[in-house]
Coordinates of C-alpha atoms in Angstrom, one line a residue:
X1 CA 41.6 15.0 0.8
X2 CA 38.9 17.5 1.7
X3 CA 36.8 19.2 -1.0
X4 CA 36.3 23.0 -1.0
X5 CA 32.8 22.8 0.6
X6 CA 34.1 20.7 3.6
X7 CA 37.1 23.0 4.0
X8 CA 34.8 26.0 4.2
X9 CA 32.7 24.3 6.9
X10 CA 35.8 23.4 8.9
X11 CA 37.1 27.0 8.6
X12 CA 33.8 28.3 9.9
X13 CA 34.0 25.9 12.9
X14 CA 37.6 26.8 13.7
X15 CA 36.8 30.5 13.8
X16 CA 35.4 29.6 17.3
X17 CA 38.7 28.5 18.7
X18 CA 40.7 31.0 20.8
X19 CA 43.9 29.1 21.6
X20 CA 46.6 27.5 19.4
X21 CA 46.3 23.8 18.5
X22 CA 49.2 21.6 17.7
X23 CA 48.6 18.4 15.8
X24 CA 51.6 16.0 16.2
X25 CA 51.5 13.2 13.7
X26 CA 53.5 10.0 13.5
X27 CA 53.7 9.1 9.8
X28 CA 55.7 7.1 7.3
X29 CA 55.6 6.7 3.5
X30 CA 52.6 4.3 3.3
X31 CA 49.3 5.1 1.7
X32 CA 47.4 5.5 5.0
X33 CA 50.1 8.0 6.2
X34 CA 49.8 9.9 3.0
X35 CA 46.0 10.1 3.4
X36 CA 46.5 11.3 7.0
X37 CA 49.1 13.9 5.9
X38 CA 46.8 15.3 3.3
X39 CA 43.9 15.5 5.8
X40 CA 45.9 17.3 8.4
X41 CA 47.4 19.7 6.0
X42 CA 44.0 20.6 4.7
X43 CA 42.8 21.3 8.2
X44 CA 45.8 23.4 9.0
X45 CA 45.1 25.5 6.0
X46 CA 41.7 26.5 7.4
X47 CA 43.0 28.2 10.5
X48 CA 46.1 30.2 11.5
X49 CA 45.8 28.8 15.0
X50 CA 46.3 25.2 13.9
X51 CA 49.8 23.8 13.3
X52 CA 50.9 20.3 12.1
X53 CA 54.1 18.8 13.4
X54 CA 55.2 15.7 11.6
X55 CA 57.5 13.0 13.0
X56 CA 58.8 9.9 11.2
X57 CA 57.4 6.8 12.7
X58 CA 58.6 5.8 16.1
X59 CA 55.2 5.6 17.7
X60 CA 53.6 2.3 18.7
X61 CA 50.9 3.0 16.1
X62 CA 51.7 4.6 12.7
X63 CA 49.9 6.5 11.2
X64 CA 48.5 8.4 14.2
X65 CA 48.3 11.9 15.5
X66 CA 47.5 13.8 18.7
X67 CA 45.5 17.0 19.1
X68 CA 47.5 18.9 21.7
X69 CA 47.8 22.3 23.3
X70 CA 51.2 23.7 22.4
X71 CA 53.8 22.1 24.7
X72 CA 51.5 19.3 25.9
X73 CA 51.7 15.7 24.9
X74 CA 48.5 14.2 26.3
X75 CA 45.8 15.3 24.0
X76 CA 43.3 13.0 22.3
X77 CA 45.0 10.6 19.8
X78 CA 43.6 9.2 16.6
X79 CA 45.3 6.0 15.3
X80 CA 43.7 5.9 11.9
X81 CA 42.0 8.3 9.6
X82 CA 39.0 9.8 11.4
X83 CA 36.6 10.1 8.5
X84 CA 33.1 8.8 8.1
X85 CA 31.3 8.9 11.4
X86 CA 34.5 9.8 13.3
X87 CA 35.1 13.1 11.4
X88 CA 32.8 14.9 13.9
X89 CA 35.0 13.5 16.7
X90 CA 38.1 15.1 15.2
X91 CA 36.3 18.5 14.7
X92 CA 35.1 18.5 18.3
X93 CA 38.6 17.6 19.6
X94 CA 40.0 20.6 17.6
X95 CA 37.4 22.9 19.0
X96 CA 37.7 21.8 22.6
X97 CA 41.5 21.8 22.6
X98 CA 41.3 25.3 21.0
X99 CA 39.3 26.6 23.9
X100 CA 35.7 26.3 22.7
X101 CA 33.6 25.1 25.7
X102 CA 31.9 21.7 25.4
X103 CA 28.1 21.5 25.7
X104 CA 28.3 19.7 29.1
X105 CA 27.0 20.7 32.5
X106 CA 29.6 22.2 34.7
X107 CA 28.9 19.6 37.4
X108 CA 29.9 16.9 35.0
X109 CA 33.1 18.7 34.0
X110 CA 34.0 19.2 37.6
X111 CA 33.4 15.4 38.2
X112 CA 35.8 14.6 35.4
X113 CA 38.5 17.0 36.7
X114 CA 38.3 15.6 40.2
X115 CA 38.9 12.0 39.1
X116 CA 42.0 10.7 40.9
X117 CA 44.5 8.3 39.3
X118 CA 46.0 7.8 35.9
X119 CA 43.8 6.5 33.1
X120 CA 44.8 5.4 29.6
X121 CA 41.9 4.5 27.4
X122 CA 42.1 2.7 24.0
X123 CA 38.9 2.5 22.0
X124 CA 38.6 0.3 18.9
X125 CA 36.2 1.5 16.3
X126 CA 35.1 1.0 12.7
X127 CA 34.5 4.0 10.5
X128 CA 31.1 2.7 9.6
X129 CA 30.0 2.4 13.2
X130 CA 27.4 4.9 14.2
X131 CA 27.7 4.0 17.9
X132 CA 31.5 4.6 18.1
X133 CA 31.6 8.4 17.9
X134 CA 29.7 8.8 21.2
X135 CA 32.4 6.8 23.0
X136 CA 35.3 8.5 21.2
X137 CA 33.9 12.0 21.8
X138 CA 33.2 11.3 25.5
X139 CA 36.8 10.0 26.1
X140 CA 38.3 12.8 24.1
X141 CA 36.4 15.4 26.2
X142 CA 37.6 13.7 29.4
X143 CA 41.2 13.7 28.2
X144 CA 41.0 17.4 27.4
X145 CA 39.5 18.2 30.8
X146 CA 41.8 16.1 32.9
X147 CA 45.6 15.7 32.1
X148 CA 45.7 12.4 34.0
X149 CA 43.4 10.9 31.3
X150 CA 44.7 9.8 28.0
X151 CA 42.8 8.3 25.1
X152 CA 43.4 6.8 21.7
X153 CA 40.9 6.0 18.9
X154 CA 42.0 3.0 17.0
X155 CA 40.6 2.1 13.6
X156 CA 40.2 -1.7 13.8
X157 CA 40.4 -2.1 10.0
X158 CA 43.7 -0.4 9.8
X159 CA 45.3 -2.2 12.8
X160 CA 43.8 -5.6 12.1
X161 CA 46.7 -7.5 13.7
X162 CA 46.2 -5.7 16.9
X163 CA 42.4 -6.4 16.8
X164 CA 43.1 -10.1 16.3
X165 CA 45.7 -10.2 19.1
X166 CA 43.3 -8.5 21.6
X167 CA 40.3 -10.5 20.3
X168 CA 38.3 -7.4 19.5
X169 CA 35.2 -8.7 17.7
X170 CA 32.7 -5.9 18.2
X171 CA 32.9 -2.1 18.3
X172 CA 33.3 0.1 20.1
X173 CA 35.5 -1.9 22.5
X174 CA 37.3 0.1 25.2
X175 CA 40.4 -0.9 27.2
X176 CA 41.4 1.0 30.3
X177 CA 45.0 0.7 31.4
X178 CA 45.3 -2.5 29.3
X179 CA 42.2 -4.2 30.6
X180 CA 38.9 -4.5 28.9
X181 CA 36.7 -1.8 30.2
X182 CA 33.5 -1.9 28.2
X183 CA 31.9 -2.7 24.9
X184 CA 29.1 -1.1 22.9
X185 CA 27.7 2.4 23.0
X186 CA 28.5 4.2 26.2
X187 CA 27.6 7.8 27.1
X188 CA 29.8 10.2 29.0
X189 CA 27.6 9.7 32.0
X190 CA 27.9 5.9 31.8
X191 CA 31.7 6.0 31.5
X192 CA 31.9 8.3 34.5
X193 CA 29.6 6.1 36.5
X194 CA 31.9 3.1 35.9
X195 CA 35.0 5.2 36.9
X196 CA 33.4 7.0 39.9
X197 CA 32.1 4.3 42.1
X198 CA 30.2 6.7 44.3
X199 CA 28.3 8.5 41.5
X200 CA 25.4 6.0 41.3
X201 CA 24.7 6.3 45.1
X202 CA 24.8 10.1 44.9
X203 CA 22.5 10.2 42.0
X204 CA 20.1 7.7 43.7
X205 CA 20.0 10.0 46.8
X206 CA 19.2 13.0 44.7
X207 CA 16.4 11.2 42.8
X208 CA 14.8 9.9 46.0
X209 CA 14.6 13.4 47.4
X210 CA 12.6 14.7 44.4
X211 CA 9.0 15.9 44.9
X212 CA 6.2 14.0 43.0
X213 CA 5.7 14.8 39.4
X214 CA 2.5 15.6 37.6
X215 CA 3.7 13.4 34.7
X216 CA 6.6 11.0 34.9
X217 CA 7.8 9.4 31.7
X218 CA 9.8 6.2 31.8
X219 CA 11.9 5.8 28.7
X220 CA 13.7 8.3 26.5
X221 CA 13.1 7.2 23.0
X222 CA 11.0 9.0 20.4
X223 CA 7.8 8.2 22.3
X224 CA 9.2 9.4 25.6
X225 CA 10.7 12.6 24.1
X226 CA 7.4 13.5 22.4
X227 CA 5.5 12.8 25.6
X228 CA 7.8 15.0 27.6
X229 CA 7.5 17.9 25.1
X230 CA 3.7 17.7 25.0
X231 CA 3.4 17.4 28.8
X232 CA 5.9 20.2 29.6
X233 CA 4.0 22.6 27.2
X234 CA 1.0 22.2 29.4
X235 CA 2.9 23.8 32.2
X236 CA 2.8 20.8 34.5
X237 CA 5.7 19.3 36.5
X238 CA 7.3 16.8 34.1
X239 CA 10.1 14.3 34.6
X240 CA 11.7 11.7 32.3
X241 CA 13.7 8.8 33.6
X242 CA 15.6 6.7 31.0
X243 CA 18.3 4.2 30.8
X244 CA 19.7 5.9 27.8
X245 CA 18.1 8.9 26.1
X246 CA 17.3 8.1 22.5
X247 CA 16.6 4.4 23.1
X248 CA 16.8 2.1 20.2
X249 CA 17.1 5.0 17.8
X250 CA 20.7 5.2 18.9
X251 CA 21.3 1.8 17.2
X252 CA 19.6 2.9 13.9
X253 CA 21.9 3.6 11.0
X254 CA 19.7 5.5 8.6
X255 CA 16.4 7.3 9.0
X256 CA 14.7 8.3 5.8
X257 CA 11.0 8.1 6.5
X258 CA 10.4 10.6 9.3
X259 CA 8.2 13.2 7.6
X260 CA 10.0 16.6 7.1
X261 CA 13.4 15.0 7.8
X262 CA 14.6 13.8 4.4
X263 CA 17.4 11.7 5.9
X264 CA 19.4 11.5 9.1
X265 CA 21.2 9.0 11.3
X266 CA 19.9 7.6 14.5
X267 CA 22.5 9.2 16.9
X268 CA 21.9 12.6 15.3
X269 CA 18.1 12.2 15.6
X270 CA 18.4 11.1 19.2
X271 CA 20.5 14.2 20.0
X272 CA 17.9 16.4 18.4
X273 CA 15.2 14.7 20.5
X274 CA 17.1 15.4 23.7
X275 CA 17.9 19.0 22.7
X276 CA 14.2 19.6 22.0
X277 CA 13.2 18.2 25.4
X278 CA 15.8 20.2 27.2
X279 CA 14.3 23.3 25.7
X280 CA 11.5 22.9 28.1
X281 CA 11.4 22.6 31.9
X282 CA 11.8 18.8 32.0
X283 CA 13.7 17.0 34.7
X284 CA 15.8 14.5 32.7
X285 CA 17.2 11.6 34.8
X286 CA 19.6 9.4 32.7
X287 CA 21.1 6.0 33.5
X288 CA 17.9 5.1 35.4
X289 CA 16.5 1.6 34.8
X290 CA 12.9 0.9 36.0
X291 CA 12.4 -2.1 38.3
X292 CA 8.8 -2.0 39.3
X293 CA 5.5 0.0 39.0
X294 CA 3.5 0.3 42.1
X295 CA 0.0 1.8 41.4
X296 CA -1.6 3.9 44.1
X297 CA -4.9 5.7 44.7
X298 CA -3.2 9.2 44.6
X299 CA 0.3 8.7 43.4
X300 CA 1.9 6.0 41.2
X301 CA 5.4 4.9 42.3
X302 CA 8.2 3.8 39.9
X303 CA 11.0 1.9 41.6
X304 CA 14.4 2.1 40.0
X305 CA 17.3 -0.4 39.9
X306 CA 19.4 2.1 41.7
X307 CA 17.3 1.7 44.8
X308 CA 15.6 5.1 44.5
X309 CA 12.0 5.6 43.6
X310 CA 9.9 8.3 41.9
X311 CA 6.3 9.2 42.4
X312 CA 3.9 10.9 40.1
X313 CA 0.2 11.7 39.6
X314 CA 0.4 10.1 36.2
X315 CA 3.0 7.9 34.5
X316 CA 3.7 7.3 30.8
X317 CA 5.6 4.2 30.0
X318 CA 7.8 4.4 26.8
X319 CA 10.4 1.7 27.5
X320 CA 10.5 0.5 23.9
X321 CA 12.0 -2.8 22.7
X322 CA 15.3 -4.5 22.2
X323 CA 16.8 -7.0 19.8
X324 CA 15.3 -10.5 20.0
X325 CA 17.8 -13.2 20.8
X326 CA 17.8 -16.7 19.4
X327 CA 18.2 -18.2 22.9
X328 CA 20.5 -21.1 21.9
X329 CA 23.6 -22.4 23.5
X330 CA 26.6 -20.2 22.7
X331 CA 24.7 -17.0 22.0
X332 CA 25.3 -15.3 25.3
X333 CA 28.8 -16.9 25.8
X334 CA 30.0 -15.5 22.5
X335 CA 28.2 -12.2 22.5
X336 CA 30.9 -9.7 21.4
X337 CA 33.2 -12.6 20.5
X338 CA 31.6 -13.4 17.2
X339 CA 27.9 -12.9 18.0
X340 CA 26.7 -9.5 16.9
X341 CA 23.5 -7.6 16.3
X342 CA 24.7 -4.5 14.4
X343 CA 26.1 -5.3 10.9
X344 CA 26.9 -1.6 10.3
X345 CA 29.0 -1.3 13.4
X346 CA 30.7 -4.7 13.6
X347 CA 30.8 -5.8 9.9
X348 CA 34.2 -4.2 9.1
X349 CA 35.8 -6.4 11.8
X350 CA 34.9 -9.5 9.7
X351 CA 36.6 -8.4 6.5
X352 CA 37.5 -11.5 4.5
X353 CA 35.8 -13.9 7.0
X354 CA 32.8 -16.1 6.9
X355 CA 29.6 -15.0 8.7
X356 CA 26.0 -16.0 9.1
X357 CA 22.9 -13.9 9.3
X358 CA 19.9 -15.3 11.2
X359 CA 16.6 -13.9 10.0
X360 CA 15.0 -13.6 6.6
X361 CA 12.9 -10.5 7.1
X362 CA 13.9 -7.0 5.8
X363 CA 16.5 -6.5 8.6
X364 CA 18.2 -9.8 8.0
X365 CA 18.3 -9.5 4.2
X366 CA 19.6 -5.9 4.4
X367 CA 22.3 -7.1 6.8
X368 CA 23.3 -9.9 4.4
X369 CA 23.5 -7.5 1.5
X370 CA 25.6 -5.0 3.5
X371 CA 28.0 -7.7 4.8
X372 CA 28.4 -9.3 1.4
X373 CA 30.5 -6.3 0.4
X374 CA 32.9 -6.7 3.2
X375 CA 33.2 -10.4 4.2
X376 CA 34.3 -13.5 2.3
X377 CA 30.9 -15.2 2.5
X378 CA 27.5 -14.8 4.0
X379 CA 25.1 -17.6 4.9
X380 CA 21.5 -16.3 5.5
X381 CA 19.4 -18.7 7.6
X382 CA 15.6 -18.4 7.7
X383 CA 13.3 -20.5 10.0
X384 CA 10.4 -20.3 7.6
X385 CA 10.1 -22.1 4.2
X386 CA 10.7 -18.8 2.4
X387 CA 12.2 -15.3 3.0
X388 CA 9.9 -12.6 4.3
X389 CA 11.8 -9.6 3.1
X390 CA 10.5 -7.3 0.4
X391 CA 10.9 -8.6 -3.2
X392 CA 13.3 -5.9 -4.2
X393 CA 15.7 -6.9 -1.4
X394 CA 15.4 -10.6 -2.3
X395 CA 16.3 -9.8 -5.9
X396 CA 19.4 -7.9 -4.8
X397 CA 20.3 -10.7 -2.4
X398 CA 20.0 -13.3 -5.1
X399 CA 22.4 -11.4 -7.4
X400 CA 25.3 -11.6 -4.9
X401 CA 27.8 -14.4 -5.7
X402 CA 29.1 -14.7 -2.1
X403 CA 25.7 -15.2 -0.4
X404 CA 24.0 -18.6 0.4
X405 CA 20.4 -18.7 1.5
X406 CA 19.1 -21.6 3.6
X407 CA 15.4 -21.8 4.5
X408 CA 13.7 -24.2 6.9
X409 CA 16.8 -23.7 9.1
X410 CA 16.3 -23.7 12.9
X411 CA 19.5 -22.5 14.6
X412 CA 20.2 -24.8 17.5
X413 CA 23.8 -23.8 18.6
X414 CA 26.5 -21.3 18.1
X415 CA 29.8 -23.0 18.7
X416 CA 33.3 -21.7 19.6
X417 CA 36.7 -22.5 21.0
X418 CA 36.0 -20.7 24.3
X419 CA 37.6 -17.5 22.9
X420 CA 35.5 -16.8 19.7
X421 CA 32.8 -18.2 17.4
X422 CA 33.9 -21.0 15.1
X423 CA 30.6 -22.3 13.7
X424 CA 26.8 -22.6 13.8
X425 CA 24.6 -25.7 14.0
X426 CA 21.1 -25.7 12.6
X427 CA 18.3 -28.2 12.1
X428 CA 17.1 -28.7 8.6
X429 CA 13.4 -28.7 9.3
X430 CA 12.6 -30.4 6.0
X431 CA 14.9 -33.4 6.4
X432 CA 15.2 -33.4 10.2
X433 CA 19.0 -33.5 9.9
X434 CA 21.5 -31.4 11.9
X435 CA 24.0 -29.4 9.8
X436 CA 27.0 -27.4 10.8
X437 CA 28.6 -24.3 9.2
X438 CA 32.1 -23.3 9.9
X439 CA 32.4 -19.5 10.2
X440 CA 33.7 -16.7 12.3
X441 CA 30.7 -14.5 13.0
X442 CA 27.0 -14.6 13.5
X443 CA 24.7 -11.6 13.1
X444 CA 21.2 -12.0 14.7
X445 CA 18.4 -10.1 13.0
X446 CA 15.1 -11.7 14.1
X447 CA 13.0 -8.7 15.3
X448 CA 12.3 -7.1 18.7
X449 CA 11.0 -7.9 22.1
X450 CA 9.3 -5.3 24.3
X451 CA 11.0 -4.1 27.5
X452 CA 8.1 -4.8 29.8
X453 CA 9.3 -7.6 32.1
X454 CA 9.3 -5.1 35.0
X455 CA 5.6 -4.5 34.5
X456 CA 4.3 -8.1 34.9
X457 CA 1.4 -8.1 37.4
X458 CA 1.2 -4.3 37.4
X459 CA -0.5 -3.6 34.1
X460 CA -2.2 -5.8 31.5
X461 CA 0.1 -7.2 28.9
X462 CA -0.6 -9.1 25.7
X463 CA 0.6 -12.7 25.1
X464 CA 3.7 -11.1 23.4
X465 CA 4.5 -9.0 26.4
X466 CA 3.2 -5.7 24.9
X467 CA 1.4 -3.2 27.1
X468 CA -2.3 -3.2 26.1
X469 CA -3.5 0.4 25.5
X470 CA -6.7 2.1 24.4
X471 CA -7.1 4.9 21.8
X472 CA -5.7 7.5 24.2
X473 CA -2.7 5.4 25.4
X474 CA -4.4 4.5 28.7
X475 CA -3.4 1.1 30.2
X476 CA -5.4 -1.1 32.5
X477 CA -4.3 1.1 35.5
X478 CA -5.9 4.5 35.8
X479 CA -3.4 7.3 35.4
X480 CA -0.8 5.0 33.8
X481 CA -0.4 5.5 30.1
X482 CA 2.0 3.9 27.5
X483 CA 3.3 4.6 24.0
X484 CA 5.8 3.4 21.4
X485 CA 7.2 0.0 20.7
X486 CA 6.4 -1.4 24.1
X487 CA 2.7 -1.3 23.4
X488 CA 0.2 -3.2 21.3
X489 CA 0.1 -0.4 18.7
X490 CA 1.0 -2.0 15.3
X491 CA 3.8 -0.9 13.0
X492 CA 6.8 -0.2 15.1
X493 CA 8.1 3.0 13.5
X494 CA 9.7 6.1 14.9
X495 CA 7.0 8.4 13.6
X496 CA 4.3 6.3 15.0
X497 CA 6.0 6.1 18.4
X498 CA 6.4 9.9 18.5
X499 CA 2.8 10.4 17.6
X500 CA 1.7 7.9 20.3
X501 CA 3.9 9.7 22.8
X502 CA 2.2 13.0 22.1
X503 CA -1.2 11.3 22.4
X504 CA -0.4 9.6 25.7
X505 CA 0.8 13.0 27.1
X506 CA -2.5 14.5 26.1
X507 CA -4.3 11.6 27.6
X508 CA -2.4 12.0 30.8
X509 CA -3.2 15.7 31.0
X510 CA -6.9 15.0 30.5
X511 CA -6.7 12.5 33.3
X512 CA -5.1 15.1 35.5
X513 CA -7.6 17.8 34.9
X514 CA -10.5 15.4 35.5
X515 CA -8.9 14.1 38.8
X516 CA -10.0 15.7 42.1
X517 CA -6.6 17.5 42.6
X518 CA -6.8 19.4 39.2
X519 CA -4.1 19.7 36.7
X520 CA -1.1 21.1 38.6
X521 CA 0.7 20.5 41.9
X522 CA 3.5 23.0 41.4

């Protein structure tokens, strides 16, 4: 199952464990079980502290296995082969069960251990989903830290009947004690906040008590991370408040155009950004959504949805952008029930089914090409009279036998049976006639919209809602700067956002040293 190079890497990792690990597997004679048996035996061969115990069926999900401490029965469980993006989840589970400490603040670990009650999580994933490992790894860590918490990763492609019965149409989807708990990427902090009802109020109180910053960055994507690094290196009091560190990069599958990084994946890149920022004296405040900006003569105030507020002598806005929606009846009602925005994550759930992709730019055509290898048929709809994707992508698309392209198509409705999507209605802009397509999934790929609604009336925005900035990242408000995809700067790229974040930080520092109070307030 594993080649010699991968075995050597695992052996090196497992040298860090100090306690025995017992992998208890429920297997039969099927091909998936044989693959799992081979994987587990390969892992056991890499460390004398790892032992595999095989049972014959009997479990509610076969094949599956638990990673336990000897004598325990409540370790993280994997129902399916944790390869692809989930292989790291397996390695981390082995390390943590084997006594290697997780890279998590002790306060967070204590919060996990003190959770009262019994919690059984089930998280449905696809092996091609780059958002799923964060959820799986967070729940695994919680199960290892607290014996009252149990968790199972379930490969939706392997347990398709279960996916259909529970109407799982997007991943990751998490159930807690049999009830739907959440869907989509969730960090450890977000999961804890949902479980611990008092956590948000405690965090808001801590934030409200903070002294003013010299530079406060709002948003934790590439622009925000670069701004934080450049500001902190100036020796000034720097804070960063973000809804989720990494921003839209977390939803990016492959990154191959960030100079000096030949290729990487969005979640890995986001983790590297956060690790770089944490190397400096930066106050990182996660799970914080900005509600309003209140300019002042001395300090600028940023009000948060939690009810707390932060003040700073200068502010850098890097709130980025989000997927644009088609805003037609049925889109919101069936979001996660057939309406999706990430073909890499959710595509495997539509194996053998009919789907549509809305959008004929590069993103839409790439999505259609990817999905064509999984689903029965793809219908690509483009509002314009022609596709806007690069010619090489259009040629690839045209070569696929199970793809139909429709131009001059204005989507007017996504229909369903109250449980899931069953079709899409569009207006043929050439003939004026309404047409309906029967299908099971719709993937929306029509670009981005800036996250700037909270700034209306506070700073000058373009007609597209982007923050208008000058060459130094300065907005219409003195002391307030902006960078990244939320601004009027063209070409929304990671490397451009990072460069603009650095530029905005230097602009903010220049503003501070020219202000009457000087550069620092520490």
